[in-house]
XYZ file of C-alpha atoms in Angstrom:
669
model
C 62.126 34.206 53.449
C 63.811 36.988 55.311
C 62.035 40.262 55.826
C 63.518 43.726 55.694
C 64.135 45.738 58.822
C 63.189 43.610 61.814
C 64.559 40.331 60.427
C 61.265 38.509 60.830
C 60.313 35.779 58.420
C 57.499 37.138 56.317
C 55.008 35.592 53.979
C 53.105 37.492 51.317
C 49.685 35.946 50.896
C 46.759 36.765 48.684
C 43.401 37.182 50.375
C 40.430 35.191 49.206
C 37.902 37.169 47.231
C 34.143 37.166 46.969
C 31.914 35.876 44.196
C 33.390 34.532 40.981
C 36.933 35.828 41.485
C 39.169 33.947 43.920
C 41.232 37.109 44.453
C 40.464 40.384 46.174
C 41.005 42.890 43.394
C 41.313 46.447 44.689
C 41.473 47.971 41.216
C 41.177 46.368 37.805
C 41.171 49.501 35.685
C 44.759 49.649 34.469
C 45.791 48.617 30.970
C 49.068 47.104 32.153
C 48.459 46.208 35.808
C 45.892 45.530 38.511
C 45.918 45.907 42.291
C 45.457 42.867 44.525
C 44.922 42.903 48.263
C 47.354 40.787 50.254
C 48.802 40.568 53.727
C 52.232 40.083 55.206
C 52.416 37.613 58.060
C 55.520 37.789 60.257
C 56.952 35.029 62.409
C 55.805 37.046 65.416
C 52.206 36.647 64.277
C 51.544 40.227 63.210
C 49.495 40.879 60.084
C 49.919 43.864 57.788
C 47.661 44.578 54.834
C 49.401 45.543 51.610
C 48.299 46.250 48.080
C 50.314 44.531 45.364
C 50.456 46.097 41.921
C 50.788 43.115 39.600
C 51.505 43.465 35.901
C 49.053 42.019 33.406
C 50.301 38.997 31.514
C 48.305 40.336 28.562
C 48.005 44.152 28.427
C 44.550 45.454 27.684
C 43.790 47.177 24.406
C 43.520 50.948 25.075
C 40.128 52.516 24.465
C 41.501 54.830 21.788
C 42.856 51.950 19.705
C 46.265 50.486 19.090
C 47.899 48.140 21.530
C 50.442 48.121 24.327
C 53.271 45.663 23.836
C 54.834 43.618 26.587
C 58.043 45.616 26.095
C 56.168 48.883 26.678
C 54.375 47.455 29.715
C 57.713 46.307 31.145
C 59.230 49.746 30.550
C 56.303 51.355 32.411
C 56.861 49.087 35.379
C 60.573 49.783 35.442
C 59.961 53.541 35.378
C 57.446 53.294 38.218
C 59.705 51.063 40.315
C 62.625 53.454 39.826
C 60.383 56.431 40.645
C 59.126 54.824 43.850
C 62.706 54.136 44.925
C 63.703 57.737 44.170
C 60.699 59.054 46.122
C 61.031 56.751 49.130
C 60.234 58.583 52.335
C 58.957 61.701 50.587
C 55.601 63.025 51.833
C 52.674 63.151 49.470
C 53.755 60.149 47.364
C 52.600 56.538 47.677
C 55.265 54.422 49.347
C 56.665 51.110 48.193
C 56.862 48.622 51.053
C 60.023 46.563 51.715
C 58.274 43.244 51.103
C 59.647 40.557 48.764
C 57.087 39.271 46.251
C 58.708 35.979 45.265
C 56.260 34.105 47.510
C 53.521 35.395 45.222
C 55.077 35.169 41.759
C 58.179 33.057 42.262
C 61.600 33.810 40.854
C 60.290 33.741 37.294
C 57.493 36.270 37.867
C 54.742 33.789 36.904
C 52.070 32.066 38.968
C 48.952 29.930 38.615
C 46.589 29.895 41.599
C 44.843 26.782 42.869
C 41.874 28.266 44.720
C 41.018 24.908 46.313
C 44.315 24.485 48.164
C 45.102 28.229 48.020
C 48.619 27.789 46.697
C 50.445 29.197 43.699
C 52.878 27.469 41.377
C 54.807 28.345 38.245
C 53.393 27.245 34.854
C 54.983 23.918 33.997
C 55.312 21.682 30.993
C 52.463 19.130 30.903
C 54.819 16.653 29.236
C 57.833 16.605 31.544
C 56.950 18.899 34.465
C 59.757 21.399 33.814
C 58.967 25.089 34.310
C 57.936 26.896 31.154
C 59.974 29.912 30.025
C 59.324 32.715 27.529
C 60.213 31.844 23.951
C 62.668 34.292 22.404
C 63.474 32.107 19.399
C 62.690 34.527 16.553
C 62.984 31.757 13.949
C 60.436 29.562 15.719
C 58.041 32.461 16.281
C 58.320 33.563 12.670
C 57.668 30.039 11.447
C 54.398 30.061 13.373
C 53.553 33.583 12.116
C 53.839 35.004 15.621
C 55.170 38.461 16.430
C 58.526 38.885 18.115
C 58.601 39.644 21.867
C 59.624 43.246 21.151
C 56.474 44.034 19.157
C 53.791 41.790 20.661
C 51.397 42.152 23.584
C 51.499 38.345 23.885
C 54.174 36.264 25.593
C 54.643 32.714 24.377
C 55.906 30.124 26.861
C 57.585 26.879 25.948
C 59.621 23.993 27.336
C 63.150 24.117 25.868
C 63.910 20.394 26.435
C 60.636 19.235 24.909
C 60.934 21.693 22.028
C 63.927 19.732 20.780
C 61.494 17.002 19.743
C 59.729 19.445 17.449
C 56.256 18.650 18.771
C 55.992 20.735 21.962
C 53.459 23.582 21.669
C 53.815 27.194 22.660
C 51.523 28.423 25.433
C 50.020 31.888 25.860
C 47.313 33.482 28.008
C 44.925 33.880 25.074
C 45.411 33.343 21.371
C 46.377 36.345 19.234
C 43.852 37.440 16.657
C 44.078 35.286 13.561
C 46.027 32.490 15.268
C 44.374 29.101 15.505
C 45.140 27.063 18.582
C 45.313 23.377 19.257
C 47.567 20.581 18.130
C 51.267 21.138 18.496
C 51.374 24.804 17.536
C 49.925 27.394 19.935
C 47.806 26.664 23.005
C 45.959 29.117 25.277
C 45.671 28.871 29.057
C 42.626 26.609 28.858
C 44.498 24.258 26.541
C 47.469 24.238 28.905
C 45.173 23.393 31.814
C 43.631 20.523 29.847
C 47.085 19.271 28.942
C 48.088 19.327 32.596
C 45.023 17.249 33.459
C 45.774 14.704 30.746
C 49.343 14.280 32.009
C 48.862 14.569 35.768
C 48.831 10.797 36.284
C 52.142 10.341 34.462
C 54.084 13.284 35.863
C 56.729 12.519 38.499
C 55.924 13.180 42.144
C 56.477 16.811 43.106
C 56.419 18.046 39.516
C 53.125 19.822 40.110
C 50.798 20.399 43.085
C 48.153 18.398 41.217
C 50.277 15.214 41.317
C 49.059 13.120 44.235
C 46.413 15.656 45.240
C 43.176 14.147 46.579
C 41.213 16.599 44.403
C 42.934 15.603 41.148
C 40.068 13.335 40.073
C 37.490 16.063 40.701
C 39.601 18.608 38.872
C 40.412 16.337 35.928
C 37.702 13.674 35.528
C 37.995 11.013 32.853
C 35.089 12.570 30.996
C 33.519 16.026 30.956
C 34.696 19.305 32.392
C 36.155 19.151 35.868
C 36.631 21.583 38.713
C 40.015 22.706 37.363
C 38.204 25.049 34.977
C 37.337 27.257 37.951
C 39.960 26.247 40.500
C 43.086 26.894 38.417
C 43.337 30.601 37.615
C 46.300 32.482 36.147
C 47.686 35.285 38.255
C 50.434 35.735 35.671
C 50.801 33.338 32.754
C 53.820 35.317 31.575
C 56.664 36.988 33.481
C 55.402 40.137 35.192
C 56.620 42.283 38.040
C 54.908 43.153 41.301
C 55.157 46.226 43.497
C 54.010 45.975 47.148
C 52.473 49.316 48.142
C 50.930 50.900 51.203
C 47.129 50.539 51.143
C 45.303 53.721 50.170
C 41.606 54.095 50.782
C 39.911 57.049 49.121
C 40.149 58.607 45.698
C 40.588 62.379 45.598
C 36.928 63.086 44.864
C 35.856 60.806 47.727
C 38.278 62.482 50.125
C 37.064 65.956 49.178
C 33.464 64.864 49.793
C 34.433 63.366 53.153
C 36.337 66.463 54.269
C 33.363 68.533 53.106
C 30.961 66.772 55.463
C 29.692 63.739 53.546
C 28.698 60.855 55.819
C 30.592 57.570 55.929
C 27.553 55.520 54.967
C 26.521 57.732 52.067
C 30.104 57.902 50.754
C 30.505 54.131 50.834
C 27.075 53.539 49.293
C 27.673 56.046 46.508
C 31.280 55.298 45.597
C 32.071 51.776 46.746
C 28.964 49.751 45.952
C 28.707 47.469 42.981
C 30.654 44.797 41.183
C 34.432 44.864 41.454
C 34.587 47.216 44.450
C 34.296 44.756 47.329
C 38.017 44.713 48.124
C 38.414 48.486 48.357
C 35.110 48.760 50.208
C 36.477 46.318 52.764
C 39.655 48.373 53.087
C 37.684 51.581 53.654
C 35.213 50.016 56.074
C 38.043 48.481 58.070
C 39.890 51.796 58.337
C 36.670 53.710 59.033
C 35.572 51.451 61.882
C 37.469 53.495 64.490
C 36.971 56.791 62.687
C 33.180 56.560 62.805
C 32.979 56.457 66.590
C 34.723 59.621 67.689
C 34.188 63.271 66.851
C 34.487 64.078 63.177
C 35.280 67.819 63.358
C 36.025 70.496 65.898
C 33.141 72.782 64.964
C 30.489 70.636 63.291
C 27.037 71.921 64.175
C 28.166 75.468 64.912
C 26.384 77.885 62.598
C 28.663 80.910 63.076
C 30.912 80.105 60.094
C 33.546 78.120 62.001
C 32.478 74.811 60.431
C 32.865 76.219 56.919
C 36.294 77.574 57.860
C 37.286 74.200 59.308
C 36.324 72.426 56.087
C 38.311 74.965 54.061
C 41.329 74.500 56.316
C 41.199 70.708 56.011
C 41.012 70.947 52.231
C 43.849 73.481 52.061
C 46.143 71.306 54.196
C 45.246 68.253 52.108
C 46.304 70.173 49.002
C 49.559 71.207 50.632
C 50.308 67.496 51.037
C 49.403 66.910 47.392
C 51.581 69.807 46.241
C 54.487 68.484 48.302
C 54.169 65.136 46.551
C 54.081 66.665 43.071
C 57.008 68.964 43.909
C 59.056 65.968 45.070
C 58.203 64.160 41.848
C 59.314 67.140 39.730
C 62.512 67.503 41.739
C 63.608 63.873 42.018
C 62.450 62.550 38.654
C 62.950 65.669 36.526
C 59.694 64.550 34.939
C 55.997 65.460 35.044
C 53.152 63.214 36.124
C 50.683 64.161 33.344
C 47.775 62.177 34.835
C 46.860 64.108 37.969
C 43.175 63.289 38.172
C 40.960 61.865 40.945
C 42.091 58.295 40.238
C 45.789 59.188 40.602
C 45.482 61.202 43.814
C 44.414 59.125 46.788
C 44.162 59.397 50.562
C 45.129 57.123 53.403
C 42.886 56.987 56.447
C 44.750 56.960 59.745
C 43.351 56.238 63.190
C 42.895 59.382 65.261
C 44.992 59.884 68.318
C 44.312 61.998 71.410
C 41.985 64.893 70.638
C 42.357 64.698 66.846
C 38.948 64.496 65.133
C 38.510 61.828 62.473
C 38.404 64.147 59.465
C 41.768 65.654 60.461
C 43.663 62.399 59.988
C 43.697 61.712 56.242
C 46.966 61.835 54.303
C 47.180 62.540 50.571
C 49.313 60.504 48.189
C 50.127 60.879 44.489
C 50.128 57.428 42.903
C 51.735 55.970 39.754
C 54.814 58.222 39.659
C 57.080 57.649 36.693
C 54.125 57.138 34.360
C 55.101 59.909 31.930
C 56.616 58.186 28.896
C 59.768 59.848 27.552
C 59.990 60.632 23.865
C 62.938 58.466 22.868
C 63.376 59.192 19.174
C 67.078 59.186 18.448
C 68.858 62.417 19.251
C 65.975 64.279 20.873
C 66.930 66.228 23.992
C 65.957 64.775 27.356
C 62.822 66.096 29.027
C 60.324 65.588 26.203
C 57.361 63.335 26.953
C 54.574 61.714 24.999
C 50.943 62.539 25.853
C 49.366 59.772 27.971
C 47.429 57.123 26.074
C 44.318 57.846 28.153
C 43.477 61.085 29.925
C 40.504 62.450 31.821
C 39.641 65.491 29.771
C 38.112 67.404 32.686
C 41.453 67.428 34.541
C 44.004 67.424 31.708
C 45.734 70.392 30.104
C 44.643 71.113 26.521
C 47.920 69.855 24.948
C 47.284 66.447 26.540
C 43.718 66.254 25.267
C 44.509 67.414 21.712
C 48.241 66.861 21.137
C 49.861 69.091 18.553
C 53.185 68.678 16.826
C 53.626 68.393 13.090
C 56.102 68.888 10.286
C 56.465 72.278 8.611
C 58.766 74.151 6.265
C 60.889 76.901 7.771
C 64.039 78.939 7.224
C 66.885 77.621 9.354
C 70.110 79.521 9.949
C 72.909 77.778 11.813
C 74.690 80.406 13.903
C 77.231 78.042 15.493
C 78.285 74.418 15.041
C 81.405 73.427 16.959
C 82.643 71.334 19.866
C 79.627 69.032 19.810
C 77.014 71.793 20.043
C 74.962 73.817 17.594
C 72.847 76.933 17.755
C 70.297 77.965 15.162
C 67.594 80.511 14.436
C 64.346 79.192 12.932
C 61.991 81.614 11.192
C 58.560 80.858 9.843
C 58.406 77.606 11.815
C 55.744 76.234 14.157
C 53.536 79.127 15.228
C 52.587 77.442 18.521
C 56.165 76.655 19.553
C 57.357 77.867 22.971
C 60.520 77.640 25.028
C 61.524 74.084 25.991
C 59.777 72.543 22.980
C 61.877 70.192 20.876
C 62.603 70.553 17.163
C 63.985 68.196 14.567
C 65.673 70.256 11.838
C 66.496 68.784 8.443
C 69.497 70.725 7.099
C 72.338 70.178 4.630
C 70.548 67.477 2.701
C 69.724 64.518 4.925
C 71.314 65.680 8.175
C 68.790 65.791 11.037
C 69.612 67.951 14.034
C 67.711 67.627 17.304
C 67.429 70.636 19.565
C 65.477 72.457 22.239
C 63.961 75.923 21.874
C 65.670 78.316 24.271
C 63.589 81.377 23.375
C 60.586 82.039 21.185
C 60.078 85.716 20.427
C 59.514 88.021 17.491
C 58.662 85.169 15.146
C 62.121 83.621 15.592
C 62.984 80.496 17.542
C 66.395 80.278 19.203
C 67.371 76.592 19.150
C 70.362 74.706 20.565
C 71.361 71.069 20.736
C 74.151 68.518 20.568
C 76.069 67.312 17.530
C 77.751 64.041 16.762
C 81.109 64.203 15.020
C 79.466 63.146 11.752
C 76.755 65.813 12.051
C 79.303 68.474 12.880
C 81.395 67.616 9.826
C 78.314 67.626 7.560
C 77.097 71.106 8.575
C 80.407 72.833 9.217
C 80.287 74.728 5.919
C 76.695 75.901 6.323
C 77.088 78.145 9.404
C 75.693 81.614 8.749
C 73.878 80.546 5.597
C 70.066 80.838 5.676
C 68.616 77.525 4.542
C 65.149 78.248 3.143
C 62.497 75.551 2.933
C 64.171 73.334 5.516
C 62.065 70.636 7.098
C 61.119 71.298 10.721
C 59.311 68.826 12.996
C 57.815 70.241 16.202
C 57.831 68.240 19.473
C 55.735 70.162 22.068
C 56.943 70.022 25.646
C 54.485 68.467 28.082
C 55.825 69.080 31.543
C 55.398 71.063 34.760
C 52.789 73.557 33.460
C 50.533 70.639 32.443
C 50.687 69.297 35.999
C 49.868 72.726 37.430
C 46.843 72.915 35.153
C 45.595 69.589 36.567
C 46.237 70.800 40.119
C 44.134 73.862 39.356
C 41.280 71.659 38.186
C 41.574 69.548 41.335
C 41.685 72.634 43.574
C 38.528 74.106 42.061
C 36.916 70.663 42.289
C 37.733 70.611 46.007
C 36.210 74.049 46.532
C 33.132 73.847 44.312
C 31.951 70.251 43.687
C 29.249 69.070 46.075
C 26.031 67.069 46.126
C 24.285 69.644 43.918
C 27.181 70.837 41.742
C 28.837 68.196 39.558
C 32.298 68.156 38.024
C 31.087 68.892 34.485
C 29.201 72.001 35.619
C 32.196 73.292 37.579
C 34.606 72.719 34.669
C 32.266 74.357 32.157
C 31.566 77.313 34.430
C 35.238 77.937 35.232
C 36.205 77.716 31.559
C 33.419 80.120 30.666
C 34.404 82.837 33.134
C 38.086 82.461 32.184
C 37.253 82.809 28.471
C 35.195 85.942 29.076
C 37.936 87.447 31.223
C 40.482 86.732 28.493
C 38.401 88.603 25.931
C 38.023 91.561 28.280
C 41.728 91.646 29.169
C 43.165 91.361 25.666
C 46.903 90.910 25.202
C 49.992 93.036 25.601
C 51.478 94.888 28.537
C 49.396 94.748 31.695
C 47.084 92.044 30.361
C 47.784 89.806 33.349
C 46.478 92.370 35.817
C 43.544 93.204 33.554
C 42.729 89.502 33.302
C 42.672 89.133 37.100
C 40.360 92.112 37.488
C 38.039 90.860 34.741
C 38.016 87.379 36.263
C 36.898 88.732 39.637
C 34.008 90.526 37.942
C 32.998 87.344 36.120
C 33.180 85.334 39.364
C 31.048 87.902 41.167
C 28.449 87.454 38.421
C 28.121 83.725 39.178
C 27.235 83.495 42.897
C 25.453 80.217 42.190
C 28.691 78.527 41.057
C 31.209 80.293 43.302
C 29.338 80.393 46.598
C 31.670 80.403 49.637
C 29.456 77.660 51.081
C 30.170 75.350 48.123
C 33.023 73.532 49.972
C 30.378 72.019 52.281
C 29.362 68.829 50.492
C 25.808 68.387 51.794
C 22.971 70.754 51.010
C 21.730 70.497 54.567
C 25.060 71.823 55.883
C 25.096 74.652 53.365
C 21.587 75.643 54.436
C 22.383 75.491 58.161
C 25.766 77.262 58.167
C 27.067 80.717 57.540
C 30.187 81.431 55.497
C 32.992 82.260 57.904
C 35.499 83.083 55.166
C 36.014 86.813 54.599
C 35.022 87.867 51.095
C 38.544 88.879 50.066
C 40.036 85.580 51.286
C 37.425 83.545 49.386
C 38.187 85.568 46.267
C 41.906 84.810 46.632
C 41.227 81.104 47.152
C 39.329 81.012 43.864
C 41.948 83.079 42.026
C 44.627 80.678 43.271
C 42.957 77.886 41.301
C 42.776 80.006 38.158
C 46.450 80.986 38.515
C 47.243 77.276 38.266
C 44.899 76.800 35.306
C 45.602 79.830 33.170
C 48.947 80.202 31.402
C 49.192 83.974 31.107
C 52.121 86.330 31.798
C 51.523 88.484 34.831
C 48.745 86.272 36.177
C 49.431 82.526 36.113
C 52.165 80.618 37.897
C 53.232 79.640 34.367
C 53.160 82.054 31.442
C 52.904 79.360 28.764
C 53.107 75.614 28.179
C 56.922 75.551 28.374
C 57.372 77.968 31.267
C 59.655 76.034 33.629
C 63.381 75.646 34.199
C 64.595 72.137 33.211
C 67.399 72.554 35.750
C 64.927 73.371 38.547
C 61.550 72.005 37.453
C 59.875 72.388 40.843
C 60.183 76.181 40.677
C 56.589 76.902 39.541
C 55.009 74.603 42.120
C 57.222 76.046 44.854
C 55.743 79.451 44.054
C 52.266 77.949 44.244
C 53.072 76.247 47.565
C 54.209 79.584 49.017
C 50.902 81.199 48.066
C 48.797 78.283 49.328
C 50.748 78.165 52.598
C 49.878 81.804 53.155
C 46.218 81.217 52.329
C 46.068 78.215 54.691
C 47.646 80.314 57.466
C 45.007 82.994 56.993
C 42.203 80.406 57.168
C 43.841 79.016 60.297
C 43.977 82.458 61.839
C 40.266 83.016 61.320
C 39.501 79.509 62.582
C 41.653 79.155 65.704
C 43.721 82.279 66.144
C 41.394 84.598 68.057
C 40.080 82.445 70.889
C 42.495 81.283 73.666
C 40.608 77.990 73.961
C 40.964 77.422 70.240
C 44.714 78.010 70.493
C 44.906 75.370 73.223
C 43.077 72.937 70.934
C 45.565 73.627 68.154
C 48.515 73.066 70.487
C 47.065 69.694 71.467
C 46.559 68.761 67.814
C 50.109 69.812 66.975
C 51.403 67.513 69.709
C 49.366 64.568 68.400
C 50.525 65.038 64.809
C 54.139 65.533 65.870
C 54.071 62.238 67.761
C 52.424 60.472 64.826
C 55.112 61.739 62.436
C 57.773 60.189 64.654
C 56.017 56.822 64.928
C 54.395 56.140 61.554
C 55.890 58.431 58.951
C 53.663 61.444 59.330
C 50.338 60.106 58.184
C 48.402 62.619 60.226
C 46.383 65.426 58.693
């Protein structure tokens, strides 16, 4: 197979795992995919580790109930693949590698692994040896009381030639609830494996790897269970897709602890021990091998406040990388992320070069772009998204944790309806509606109009949207006529402000979470001081400034939670170091996080849940980046700007990082 770029022949290979699993699973937490560790071997003999995101042949059941169909899982993959292509080369976003995956899954996207010979092959018909294919015969599926492919989380494979005899079974990874297997109806993977063993002696040569294999007798003995039960494992017993990605090492919370002074051994023992973490632990230990040996910081061990400033600077620059990634996502995809939590923000460890200390060389990446699921009800304007099926409440904006949106009665007045567009005023409608929300309006009998709120003020919602020719003809005579008791369905916008909220949570996590201050305590404390400040500030003109002043007073009243030494992860470092950050700068660093969190006019980067421009969605985060860039520059000035020797150190670091950007895509800190 030809590679991309250098023309080398490449081979994508899975890496043997430890324990019961034959595969090295980096992450098994996704409902629709898992991450496997692999390597690319070129004809020149070089080896490159990659992580392959492989779809699940049977999506997991979400914790909150319901199920994810294969069609939905496929749509998720397609969105992510398109997002990765759109974000190729952009900093702060995980990169898709130009590696073909047909060696792993074949042309049909299916593979069974023989862990004895360490080869993969496509699922085949035990009767004739032909490759199995997904069954899309609705009549056959209905006759067996099986759901259609569009509505099922199961995929049923069959052999078209053998099905003409009327006795060939359907095969699936595991039997759907209520379906009995066996016989000539529906067979699970274990039944398929047994059928392969029963037929292996009669299959033609080359039909399957088992035919003529010296281990066939051990795998499929004449009596009793053979080795095939453990040796033959499905990687994908249904067509799935695979995305080869750059390996990433640390989750956000792990990176923040590491930048804050946590030791390599304690980090690995705390976060990467236990079942199911061996593959990622191996990745981290391999990358950390060189990083352990050299200097970790510039000013570690100095008690004059420089070490605390260095930690703050490293965290601020890491967040600038994160913000760049989210801004690129907003710009290129015109979509939010909606799941910015520690498991969706990761860091890559890079080897230090020249004088660069180890902790200066991590690079932040946003992962799983394209995960926000569009609301696709007919006629709704683009840019509306469904709340994620699973969210981490500590990092998610309130509308994601407790989605709103319901039907109400309202007075609708069409003010214009011509040339494929309409405008309307809605009074007495959804009280929580804001600009950029969607509305479905039931007017003129059964005519449903779909629009977006342009303004929400004075109890009236200004709505506009598109009209089909049929809709335009149906409402043409109702323009200017108030239509009381019209049905109105509210579709809240979940977009850029929700992502900024999550970034605020992550920022305050980075500043305040340490070995004595857990996430829950930080979240509760920040929410408490914000709530008290809101009560003190009230509403109306000037409330944004009053809120900021009240928030500072509340923060000053909690020195235990908001200590300027909190960014240092270890208690021993906090006890041994002074705070080098000036009081005013520390106050502004904290307020920056609250400006991301709090949607309030005159204070927050967003005034409300819908406060963004659909034509320029990265606007709010650009404003945040400008503020954070200034804060990082001020930290840098206190850290390195006053001493000539320190300036020489910075010049050397700048040279190292500039060279790294030219050679490996800018993975320096």
